[in-house]
Amino acid sequence: MDEKIVPNIVVGRLPLYLRTLQLMNQEGRRVTSSQELGERLGISAAQIRKDLSQFGEFGKQGTGYNIEYLTGQLRQILHVNKVWDVAVVGIGDVGHALARYQGFSNRGFRIVLLFDNDPQKIGKKVGEFITQNISDLVRMIHEAGVQVAMLSVPVDHAQQVTNLLVEAGVKSILNYAPINISVPPNVHVQYIDPVLHLQRMTYFLD
Amino acid sequence: MDEKIVPNIVVGRLPLYLRTLQLMNQEGRRVTSSQELGERLGISAAQIRKDLSQFGEFGKQGTGYNIEYLTGQLRQILHVNKVWDVAVVGIGDVGHALARYQGFSNRGFRIVLLFDNDPQKIGKKVGEFITQNISDLVRMIHEAGVQVAMLSVPVDHAQQVTNLLVEAGVKSILNYAPINISVPPNVHVQYIDPVLHLQRMTYFLD
């Protein structure tokens, strides 16, 4: 499929569509519509049709979308028809929760490496994995060819560890430290900070 | 301040500006510019000026923004010039991490109540708090007047617990369960699902 430039905001909605379709599939459903997807997601049906039309023709007027087919197409578009190996750096409470999180399976990701700099944690098992010494990070990530990392180190260390991840060849970083990090243009960063979401909502409260 | 209708996407950027200003303040800085904010955030200076202009005049051409003043104004706009009490429901790995998360302080939120339905967890201390029985949730949240909740229960229980939170008077829910939840129109929901962010990035990887 040709990859034309699709607006970032559209790309950001595709994982929501995929998640909803996968849940429908688990419910034993076979067919859905832009109306139903829209109702589940609070997005207009017209928006959903417009978003999907950027990537091809996935449904027929009147018969809706085949859930399994559209799921497969979205997995291909988002490149999660394969499984990406993921490294977690910083095994505090958040890193610990990520290492044991059940929500990655069948969605394109599996954690394969954990790192920390705390001698109390290095060599200890978390979930199925042994926490490695951060001093081995660049070598181990490079050797394993890992391109995706989740960063859950303290704010003070976030940029320094980011530099190591970039050096190791990581191309996508999900940053849990509540600070913006700098990366070269070929590296993508997303942020998870619960306070940003909470403040978006208190705007509407008195 | 009159609250006209501001697009959701603009509201969503204000917490980013506030976080960056608070970090600058911690660095001992006094003045910044839309250019500098933009560079730190990867947002254009023009966009930042346009976003802020929806709420008033916060800087002078040529002299930039006073960090402390703009911080105060944004806290007021986002209603985090006060501290919101927060309940956490579901004390698994994620709930545990939230209960001990240091990133809420001075940003408008403090956790005051934890709930779970597991007899092994009820009555046990996590961080500074004792986990309460979910059967007391509606009464306790209502009595405490808590309007903000973080939901970290398994997918199967997310909607059912959401209904309890709404019944108790909660108006803002940050949902960590990877499923969309239904709420009345006067209740706001935000979602944290690391896979949505990871898939947004693998779109750009091969």
Tab-separated table of C-alpha atoms in Angstrom:
chain	number	residue	atom	x	y	z
A	1	MET	CA	0.000	0.000	0.000
A	2	ASP	CA	1.302	3.447	-0.896
A	3	GLU	CA	1.964	5.502	2.176
A	4	LYS	CA	0.919	9.040	1.444
A	5	ILE	CA	1.240	11.612	4.186
A	6	VAL	CA	-1.672	11.106	6.540
A	7	PRO	CA	-2.274	13.726	9.258
A	8	ASN	CA	-0.925	12.737	12.660
A	9	ILE	CA	-4.325	13.143	14.259
A	10	VAL	CA	-5.779	10.557	11.862
A	11	VAL	CA	-2.943	8.120	12.586
A	12	GLY	CA	-3.681	8.618	16.267
A	13	ARG	CA	-7.282	7.455	15.849
A	14	LEU	CA	-6.443	4.214	14.022
A	15	PRO	CA	-5.290	2.396	17.198
A	16	LEU	CA	-8.645	3.308	18.788
A	17	TYR	CA	-10.507	1.769	15.839
A	18	LEU	CA	-8.306	-1.328	15.991
A	19	ARG	CA	-8.831	-1.754	19.744
A	20	THR	CA	-12.590	-1.459	19.376
A	21	LEU	CA	-12.670	-3.938	16.477
A	22	GLN	CA	-10.580	-6.435	18.464
A	23	LEU	CA	-13.011	-6.148	21.379
A	24	MET	CA	-15.967	-6.665	19.022
A	25	ASN	CA	-14.219	-9.713	17.615
A	26	GLN	CA	-13.805	-11.101	21.144
A	27	GLU	CA	-17.527	-10.543	21.626
A	28	GLY	CA	-18.074	-12.885	18.666
A	29	ARG	CA	-19.193	-10.133	16.319
A	30	ARG	CA	-18.596	-10.394	12.552
A	31	VAL	CA	-19.773	-7.103	11.015
A	32	THR	CA	-19.931	-3.502	12.202
A	33	SER	CA	-20.630	-0.035	10.810
A	34	SER	CA	-19.081	3.401	11.052
A	35	GLN	CA	-22.202	4.364	13.050
A	36	GLU	CA	-21.599	1.672	15.665
A	37	LEU	CA	-17.857	2.317	15.878
A	38	GLY	CA	-18.630	6.003	16.243
A	39	GLU	CA	-21.075	5.424	19.076
A	40	ARG	CA	-18.598	3.264	20.974
A	41	LEU	CA	-15.841	5.842	20.567
A	42	GLY	CA	-17.657	9.154	20.695
A	43	ILE	CA	-16.430	9.997	17.179
A	44	SER	CA	-18.781	10.823	14.280
A	45	ALA	CA	-19.460	8.097	11.714
A	46	ALA	CA	-18.490	10.550	8.959
A	47	GLN	CA	-15.100	11.127	10.591
A	48	ILE	CA	-14.457	7.394	10.824
A	49	ARG	CA	-15.372	6.834	7.147
A	50	LYS	CA	-13.147	9.744	6.155
A	51	ASP	CA	-10.225	8.479	8.238
A	52	LEU	CA	-10.439	4.954	6.847
A	53	SER	CA	-10.893	6.153	3.259
A	54	GLN	CA	-7.373	7.577	3.413
A	55	PHE	CA	-6.083	4.001	3.377
A	56	GLY	CA	-8.443	2.261	0.958
A	57	GLU	CA	-11.945	0.843	0.584
A	58	PHE	CA	-12.768	-1.352	3.566
A	59	GLY	CA	-16.546	-1.597	3.524
A	60	LYS	CA	-19.500	-1.450	1.179
A	61	GLN	CA	-22.305	1.062	1.444
A	62	GLY	CA	-25.129	-0.704	3.266
A	63	THR	CA	-23.273	-3.846	4.359
A	64	GLY	CA	-20.774	-2.260	6.760
A	65	TYR	CA	-17.316	-3.486	7.654
A	66	ASN	CA	-16.199	-7.092	8.034
A	67	ILE	CA	-14.565	-6.926	11.470
A	68	GLU	CA	-11.909	-9.558	10.855
A	69	TYR	CA	-10.901	-8.089	7.517
A	70	LEU	CA	-10.733	-4.492	8.784
A	71	THR	CA	-8.800	-5.641	11.860
A	72	GLY	CA	-6.239	-7.303	9.599
A	73	GLN	CA	-5.960	-4.229	7.407
A	74	LEU	CA	-5.479	-1.876	10.353
A	75	ARG	CA	-2.858	-4.172	11.862
A	76	GLN	CA	-1.008	-4.024	8.568
A	77	ILE	CA	-1.300	-0.231	8.294
A	78	LEU	CA	-0.044	0.243	11.870
A	79	HIS	CA	2.667	-2.415	11.350
A	80	VAL	CA	1.404	-4.512	14.236
A	81	ASN	CA	0.754	-7.569	12.061
A	82	LYS	CA	4.151	-8.515	13.507
A	83	VAL	CA	5.271	-8.456	17.140
A	84	TRP	CA	7.674	-5.696	18.204
A	85	ASP	CA	10.222	-6.381	20.914
A	86	VAL	CA	10.168	-3.718	23.619
A	87	ALA	CA	12.676	-2.671	26.281
A	88	VAL	CA	11.595	-1.104	29.587
A	89	VAL	CA	14.080	1.197	31.291
A	90	GLY	CA	13.522	2.094	34.932
A	91	ILE	CA	11.993	-0.637	37.070
A	92	GLY	CA	10.291	1.470	39.722
A	93	ASP	CA	6.556	1.191	40.319
A	94	VAL	CA	5.641	2.165	36.761
A	95	GLY	CA	8.263	-0.043	35.105
A	96	HIS	CA	7.183	-2.898	37.339
A	97	ALA	CA	3.563	-2.450	36.290
A	98	LEU	CA	4.580	-2.335	32.616
A	99	ALA	CA	6.695	-5.491	32.918
A	100	ARG	CA	3.665	-7.358	34.239
A	101	TYR	CA	0.999	-5.633	32.095
A	102	GLN	CA	-1.248	-8.135	30.308
A	103	GLY	CA	-2.524	-5.660	27.736
A	104	PHE	CA	0.300	-5.989	25.187
A	105	SER	CA	-0.404	-9.504	23.981
A	106	ASN	CA	-2.068	-9.825	20.602
A	107	ARG	CA	-1.684	-6.099	20.068
A	108	GLY	CA	1.764	-6.125	18.482
A	109	PHE	CA	4.208	-5.817	21.381
A	110	ARG	CA	6.110	-7.958	23.812
A	111	ILE	CA	8.568	-6.863	26.435
A	112	VAL	CA	11.944	-8.592	26.089
A	113	LEU	CA	14.402	-6.525	28.147
A	114	LEU	CA	14.296	-4.660	31.468
A	115	PHE	CA	16.981	-2.269	32.703
A	116	ASP	CA	17.709	-0.374	35.893
A	117	ASN	CA	20.760	1.199	37.532
A	118	ASP	CA	19.892	0.115	41.080
A	119	PRO	CA	22.145	-2.735	42.316
A	120	GLN	CA	19.198	-3.896	44.461
A	121	LYS	CA	17.155	-4.482	41.298
A	122	ILE	CA	19.760	-5.709	38.816
A	123	GLY	CA	19.622	-9.484	38.455
A	124	LYS	CA	16.168	-9.717	40.083
A	125	LYS	CA	13.208	-11.170	38.260
A	126	VAL	CA	10.125	-9.063	37.431
A	127	GLY	CA	7.371	-10.980	35.713
A	128	GLU	CA	9.253	-13.311	33.359
A	129	PHE	CA	12.347	-11.114	32.994
A	130	ILE	CA	15.573	-10.447	34.803
A	131	THR	CA	16.423	-6.784	35.272
A	132	GLN	CA	19.674	-5.967	33.481
A	133	ASN	CA	22.311	-3.390	34.349
A	134	ILE	CA	21.742	-0.118	32.534
A	135	SER	CA	25.468	-0.048	31.761
A	136	ASP	CA	24.765	-2.930	29.324
A	137	LEU	CA	21.793	-1.151	27.729
A	138	VAL	CA	23.395	0.100	24.522
A	139	ARG	CA	25.066	-3.225	23.743
A	140	MET	CA	22.098	-5.443	24.632
A	141	ILE	CA	19.451	-3.374	22.844
A	142	HIS	CA	21.666	-3.073	19.792
A	143	GLU	CA	22.394	-6.809	19.712
A	144	ALA	CA	18.719	-7.683	20.151
A	145	GLY	CA	17.699	-5.201	17.454
A	146	VAL	CA	15.064	-3.676	19.740
A	147	GLN	CA	13.511	-0.537	18.213
A	148	VAL	CA	10.805	0.278	20.767
A	149	ALA	CA	11.372	1.350	24.388
A	150	MET	CA	9.317	2.495	27.337
A	151	LEU	CA	11.062	4.979	29.604
A	152	SER	CA	10.050	5.033	33.264
A	153	VAL	CA	13.097	6.564	34.940
A	154	PRO	CA	13.061	9.642	37.207
A	155	VAL	CA	12.826	13.049	35.477
A	156	ASP	CA	16.497	13.797	36.261
A	157	HIS	CA	17.681	10.812	34.236
A	158	ALA	CA	15.195	10.883	31.375
A	159	GLN	CA	17.295	12.787	28.811
A	160	GLN	CA	20.484	10.902	29.607
A	161	VAL	CA	18.799	7.501	29.220
A	162	THR	CA	17.046	8.734	26.065
A	163	ASN	CA	20.474	9.458	24.573
A	164	LEU	CA	21.542	5.891	25.344
A	165	LEU	CA	18.388	4.484	23.743
A	166	VAL	CA	18.974	6.534	20.595
A	167	GLU	CA	22.598	5.404	20.497
A	168	ALA	CA	21.397	1.792	20.783
A	169	GLY	CA	19.161	2.197	17.728
A	170	VAL	CA	15.741	2.679	19.354
A	171	LYS	CA	13.300	4.478	17.017
A	172	SER	CA	10.180	4.812	19.210
A	173	ILE	CA	10.140	5.895	22.845
A	174	LEU	CA	7.106	5.940	25.097
A	175	ASN	CA	8.100	8.317	27.884
A	176	TYR	CA	6.480	8.046	31.333
A	177	ALA	CA	8.784	10.630	32.926
A	178	PRO	CA	6.854	13.918	33.196
A	179	ILE	CA	9.359	15.881	31.104
A	180	ASN	CA	9.868	16.518	27.387
A	181	ILE	CA	12.850	14.722	25.892
A	182	SER	CA	14.901	15.664	22.817
A	183	VAL	CA	15.531	13.099	20.076
A	184	PRO	CA	16.812	13.195	16.488
A	185	PRO	CA	14.139	13.660	13.782
A	186	ASN	CA	14.067	9.941	12.902
A	187	VAL	CA	13.046	8.946	16.441
A	188	HIS	CA	9.407	9.163	17.586
A	189	VAL	CA	8.329	10.007	21.110
A	190	GLN	CA	4.964	9.694	22.803
A	191	TYR	CA	4.194	10.756	26.349
A	192	ILE	CA	2.141	9.253	29.132
A	193	ASP	CA	1.581	11.586	32.062
A	194	PRO	CA	-1.667	11.076	33.979
A	195	VAL	CA	-1.684	14.689	35.172
A	196	LEU	CA	-1.945	16.000	31.594
A	197	HIS	CA	-5.147	13.972	31.194
A	198	LEU	CA	-6.538	14.951	34.598
A	199	GLN	CA	-5.945	18.657	33.920
A	200	ARG	CA	-7.736	18.359	30.582
A	201	MET	CA	-10.793	17.259	32.537
A	202	THR	CA	-10.658	19.667	35.493
A	203	TYR	CA	-10.806	22.458	32.904
A	204	PHE	CA	-14.484	21.486	32.620
A	205	LEU	CA	-15.121	21.190	36.383
A	206	ASP	CA	-15.825	23.993	38.862
B	1	MET	CA	-12.818	35.056	33.028
B	2	ASP	CA	-15.528	34.343	30.490
B	3	GLU	CA	-15.358	30.770	29.334
B	4	LYS	CA	-16.121	30.703	25.660
B	5	ILE	CA	-16.025	27.400	23.847
B	6	VAL	CA	-12.394	26.550	23.243
B	7	PRO	CA	-11.600	23.591	20.963
B	8	ASN	CA	-10.762	20.407	22.843
B	9	ILE	CA	-7.418	20.131	21.110
B	10	VAL	CA	-6.408	23.550	22.450
B	11	VAL	CA	-7.497	22.625	25.975
B	12	GLY	CA	-5.360	19.497	25.610
B	13	ARG	CA	-2.227	21.534	24.950
B	14	LEU	CA	-2.595	23.822	27.986
B	15	PRO	CA	-1.389	21.153	30.469
B	16	LEU	CA	1.731	20.710	28.303
B	17	TYR	CA	2.435	24.435	28.483
B	18	LEU	CA	1.851	24.435	32.230
B	19	ARG	CA	4.149	21.453	32.784
B	20	THR	CA	6.927	23.073	30.767
B	21	LEU	CA	6.544	26.396	32.589
B	22	GLN	CA	6.672	24.634	35.975
B	23	LEU	CA	9.875	22.863	34.928
B	24	MET	CA	11.385	26.185	33.776
B	25	ASN	CA	10.410	27.700	37.096
B	26	GLN	CA	12.203	24.862	38.918
B	27	GLU	CA	15.249	25.635	36.784
B	28	GLY	CA	15.165	29.136	38.281
B	29	ARG	CA	13.993	30.796	35.071
B	30	ARG	CA	11.885	33.971	35.134
B	31	VAL	CA	10.944	34.755	31.524
B	32	THR	CA	10.300	32.682	28.402
B	33	SER	CA	8.974	33.132	24.872
B	34	SER	CA	6.575	31.301	22.579
B	35	GLN	CA	9.683	30.395	20.530
B	36	GLU	CA	11.384	28.686	23.468
B	37	LEU	CA	8.214	26.937	24.638
B	38	GLY	CA	7.673	25.770	21.076
B	39	GLU	CA	11.182	24.355	20.777
B	40	ARG	CA	10.819	22.429	24.029
B	41	LEU	CA	7.457	21.008	22.971
B	42	GLY	CA	7.809	20.563	19.229
B	43	ILE	CA	4.874	22.947	18.651
B	44	SER	CA	5.137	26.102	16.532
B	45	ALA	CA	5.508	29.440	18.331
B	46	ALA	CA	2.562	30.769	16.314
B	47	GLN	CA	0.354	27.904	17.540
B	48	ILE	CA	1.285	28.603	21.148
B	49	ARG	CA	0.551	32.318	20.800
B	50	LYS	CA	-2.780	31.526	19.140
B	51	ASP	CA	-3.730	28.992	21.843
B	52	LEU	CA	-2.912	31.366	24.686
B	53	SER	CA	-4.634	34.324	23.022
B	54	GLN	CA	-7.939	32.464	23.391
B	55	PHE	CA	-7.702	33.117	27.123
B	56	GLY	CA	-6.260	36.628	27.312
B	57	GLU	CA	-3.099	38.673	26.930
B	58	PHE	CA	-0.267	37.023	28.836
B	59	GLY	CA	2.870	38.539	27.330
B	60	LYS	CA	4.143	41.639	25.593
B	61	GLN	CA	5.611	41.689	22.120
B	62	GLY	CA	9.373	41.647	22.588
B	63	THR	CA	9.505	40.926	26.316
B	64	GLY	CA	8.020	37.404	26.332
B	65	TYR	CA	6.065	35.733	29.098
B	66	ASN	CA	6.662	36.066	32.810
B	67	ILE	CA	6.859	32.398	33.810
B	68	GLU	CA	5.376	32.760	37.267
B	69	TYR	CA	2.481	34.886	36.052
B	70	LEU	CA	1.628	32.635	33.110
B	71	THR	CA	1.895	29.559	35.360
B	72	GLY	CA	-0.618	31.112	37.734
B	73	GLN	CA	-2.971	32.013	34.908
B	74	LEU	CA	-2.855	28.523	33.386
B	75	ARG	CA	-3.442	26.934	36.782
B	76	GLN	CA	-6.507	29.115	37.131
B	77	ILE	CA	-7.781	28.322	33.613
B	78	LEU	CA	-7.322	24.563	34.183
B	79	HIS	CA	-8.792	24.839	37.701
B	80	VAL	CA	-5.664	23.397	39.304
B	81	ASN	CA	-5.048	26.466	41.450
B	82	LYS	CA	-6.779	24.243	43.997
B	83	VAL	CA	-6.030	20.616	44.871
B	84	TRP	CA	-8.493	17.969	43.655
B	85	ASP	CA	-9.056	14.853	45.728
B	86	VAL	CA	-8.729	11.684	43.663
B	87	ALA	CA	-9.921	8.110	44.193
B	88	VAL	CA	-8.080	5.128	42.678
B	89	VAL	CA	-10.150	2.020	41.983
B	90	GLY	CA	-8.342	-1.250	41.336
B	91	ILE	CA	-5.126	-1.742	43.284
B	92	GLY	CA	-3.296	-4.091	40.943
B	93	ASP	CA	0.102	-3.175	39.536
B	94	VAL	CA	-1.146	-0.003	37.867
B	95	GLY	CA	-3.234	1.164	40.838
B	96	HIS	CA	-0.292	0.462	43.105
B	97	ALA	CA	1.988	2.560	40.915
B	98	LEU	CA	-0.570	5.385	40.880
B	99	ALA	CA	-0.992	5.303	44.661
B	100	ARG	CA	2.745	5.806	45.062
B	101	TYR	CA	3.284	8.157	42.089
B	102	GLN	CA	5.203	11.298	43.075
B	103	GLY	CA	4.151	13.286	40.018
B	104	PHE	CA	0.798	14.592	41.307
B	105	SER	CA	2.080	16.964	43.964
B	106	ASN	CA	2.004	20.660	43.115
B	107	ARG	CA	0.082	19.866	39.927
B	108	GLY	CA	-3.427	20.012	41.355
B	109	PHE	CA	-4.174	16.473	42.538
B	110	ARG	CA	-3.825	14.286	45.581
B	111	ILE	CA	-4.995	10.745	46.037
B	112	VAL	CA	-7.260	10.345	49.046
B	113	LEU	CA	-9.050	7.005	48.579
B	114	LEU	CA	-8.109	3.549	47.261
B	115	PHE	CA	-10.594	0.767	46.510
B	116	ASP	CA	-10.393	-2.885	45.539
B	117	ASN	CA	-12.681	-5.915	45.746
B	118	ASP	CA	-9.952	-8.402	46.699
B	119	PRO	CA	-10.182	-9.442	50.388
B	120	GLN	CA	-6.392	-9.917	50.292
B	121	LYS	CA	-5.956	-6.196	49.512
B	122	ILE	CA	-8.777	-4.601	51.516
B	123	GLY	CA	-7.467	-3.090	54.749
B	124	LYS	CA	-3.839	-3.187	53.562
B	125	LYS	CA	-1.743	-0.050	53.273
B	126	VAL	CA	-0.391	1.151	49.916
B	127	GLY	CA	1.749	4.253	50.149
B	128	GLU	CA	-0.028	6.335	52.790
B	129	PHE	CA	-3.488	4.864	52.233
B	130	ILE	CA	-5.522	1.891	53.319
B	131	THR	CA	-7.314	0.067	50.539
B	132	GLN	CA	-11.079	0.217	51.086
B	133	ASN	CA	-13.745	-2.294	50.131
B	134	ILE	CA	-15.318	-1.458	46.783
B	135	SER	CA	-18.707	-2.172	48.346
B	136	ASP	CA	-18.208	1.089	50.291
B	137	LEU	CA	-17.191	3.047	47.183
B	138	VAL	CA	-20.424	4.917	46.466
B	139	ARG	CA	-20.935	5.987	50.072
B	140	MET	CA	-17.308	6.946	50.755
B	141	ILE	CA	-16.747	8.876	47.525
B	142	HIS	CA	-20.050	10.664	47.912
B	143	GLU	CA	-19.325	11.602	51.546
B	144	ALA	CA	-15.826	12.814	50.689
B	145	GLY	CA	-17.133	14.813	47.719
B	146	VAL	CA	-14.491	13.316	45.424
B	147	GLN	CA	-15.090	14.269	41.780
B	148	VAL	CA	-12.015	12.756	40.114
B	149	ALA	CA	-11.192	9.039	39.833
B	150	MET	CA	-8.584	6.840	38.211
B	151	LEU	CA	-9.851	3.473	37.075
B	152	SER	CA	-7.364	0.598	36.968
B	153	VAL	CA	-9.612	-2.450	37.197
B	154	PRO	CA	-9.660	-5.362	34.711
B	155	VAL	CA	-11.517	-4.790	31.424
B	156	ASP	CA	-14.394	-7.042	32.538
B	157	HIS	CA	-15.199	-4.785	35.488
B	158	ALA	CA	-14.521	-1.380	33.956
B	159	GLN	CA	-18.086	-0.460	32.963
B	160	GLN	CA	-19.643	-1.771	36.163
B	161	VAL	CA	-17.215	0.215	38.342
B	162	THR	CA	-17.714	3.260	36.107
B	163	ASN	CA	-21.430	3.110	36.870
B	164	LEU	CA	-20.647	3.111	40.598
B	165	LEU	CA	-18.307	6.095	40.212
B	166	VAL	CA	-20.981	8.033	38.318
B	167	GLU	CA	-23.550	7.145	40.973
B	168	ALA	CA	-21.141	8.415	43.637
B	169	GLY	CA	-20.878	11.809	41.911
B	170	VAL	CA	-17.544	11.477	40.102
B	171	LYS	CA	-17.291	13.887	37.137
B	172	SER	CA	-13.880	12.994	35.649
B	173	ILE	CA	-12.556	9.477	35.081
B	174	LEU	CA	-9.073	8.591	33.909
B	175	ASN	CA	-9.470	5.054	32.580
B	176	TYR	CA	-6.460	2.692	32.456
B	177	ALA	CA	-8.544	-0.325	31.413
B	178	PRO	CA	-8.057	-0.860	27.663
B	179	ILE	CA	-11.759	-0.516	26.846
B	180	ASN	CA	-14.106	2.368	26.105
B	181	ILE	CA	-16.563	3.149	28.893
B	182	SER	CA	-19.968	4.811	28.652
B	183	VAL	CA	-20.816	7.758	30.878
B	184	PRO	CA	-23.534	10.426	30.993
B	185	PRO	CA	-22.793	13.644	29.053
B	186	ASN	CA	-21.793	15.570	32.178
B	187	VAL	CA	-18.965	13.134	33.008
B	188	HIS	CA	-15.577	13.392	31.278
B	189	VAL	CA	-13.393	10.424	30.438
B	190	GLN	CA	-9.762	10.259	29.364
B	191	TYR	CA	-7.891	7.080	28.460
B	192	ILE	CA	-4.392	5.857	29.171
B	193	ASP	CA	-3.463	2.777	27.164
B	194	PRO	CA	0.233	2.432	26.320
B	195	VAL	CA	-0.534	0.296	23.259
B	196	LEU	CA	-2.431	3.155	21.586
B	197	HIS	CA	0.710	5.275	21.849
B	198	LEU	CA	3.037	2.491	20.735
B	199	GLN	CA	0.902	1.761	17.655
B	200	ARG	CA	0.910	5.447	16.728
B	201	MET	CA	4.695	5.152	16.506
B	202	THR	CA	5.072	1.778	14.782
B	203	TYR	CA	2.982	3.255	11.963
B	204	PHE	CA	6.168	5.139	11.094
B	205	LEU	CA	8.537	2.131	11.487
B	206	ASP	CA	9.219	-0.629	8.974
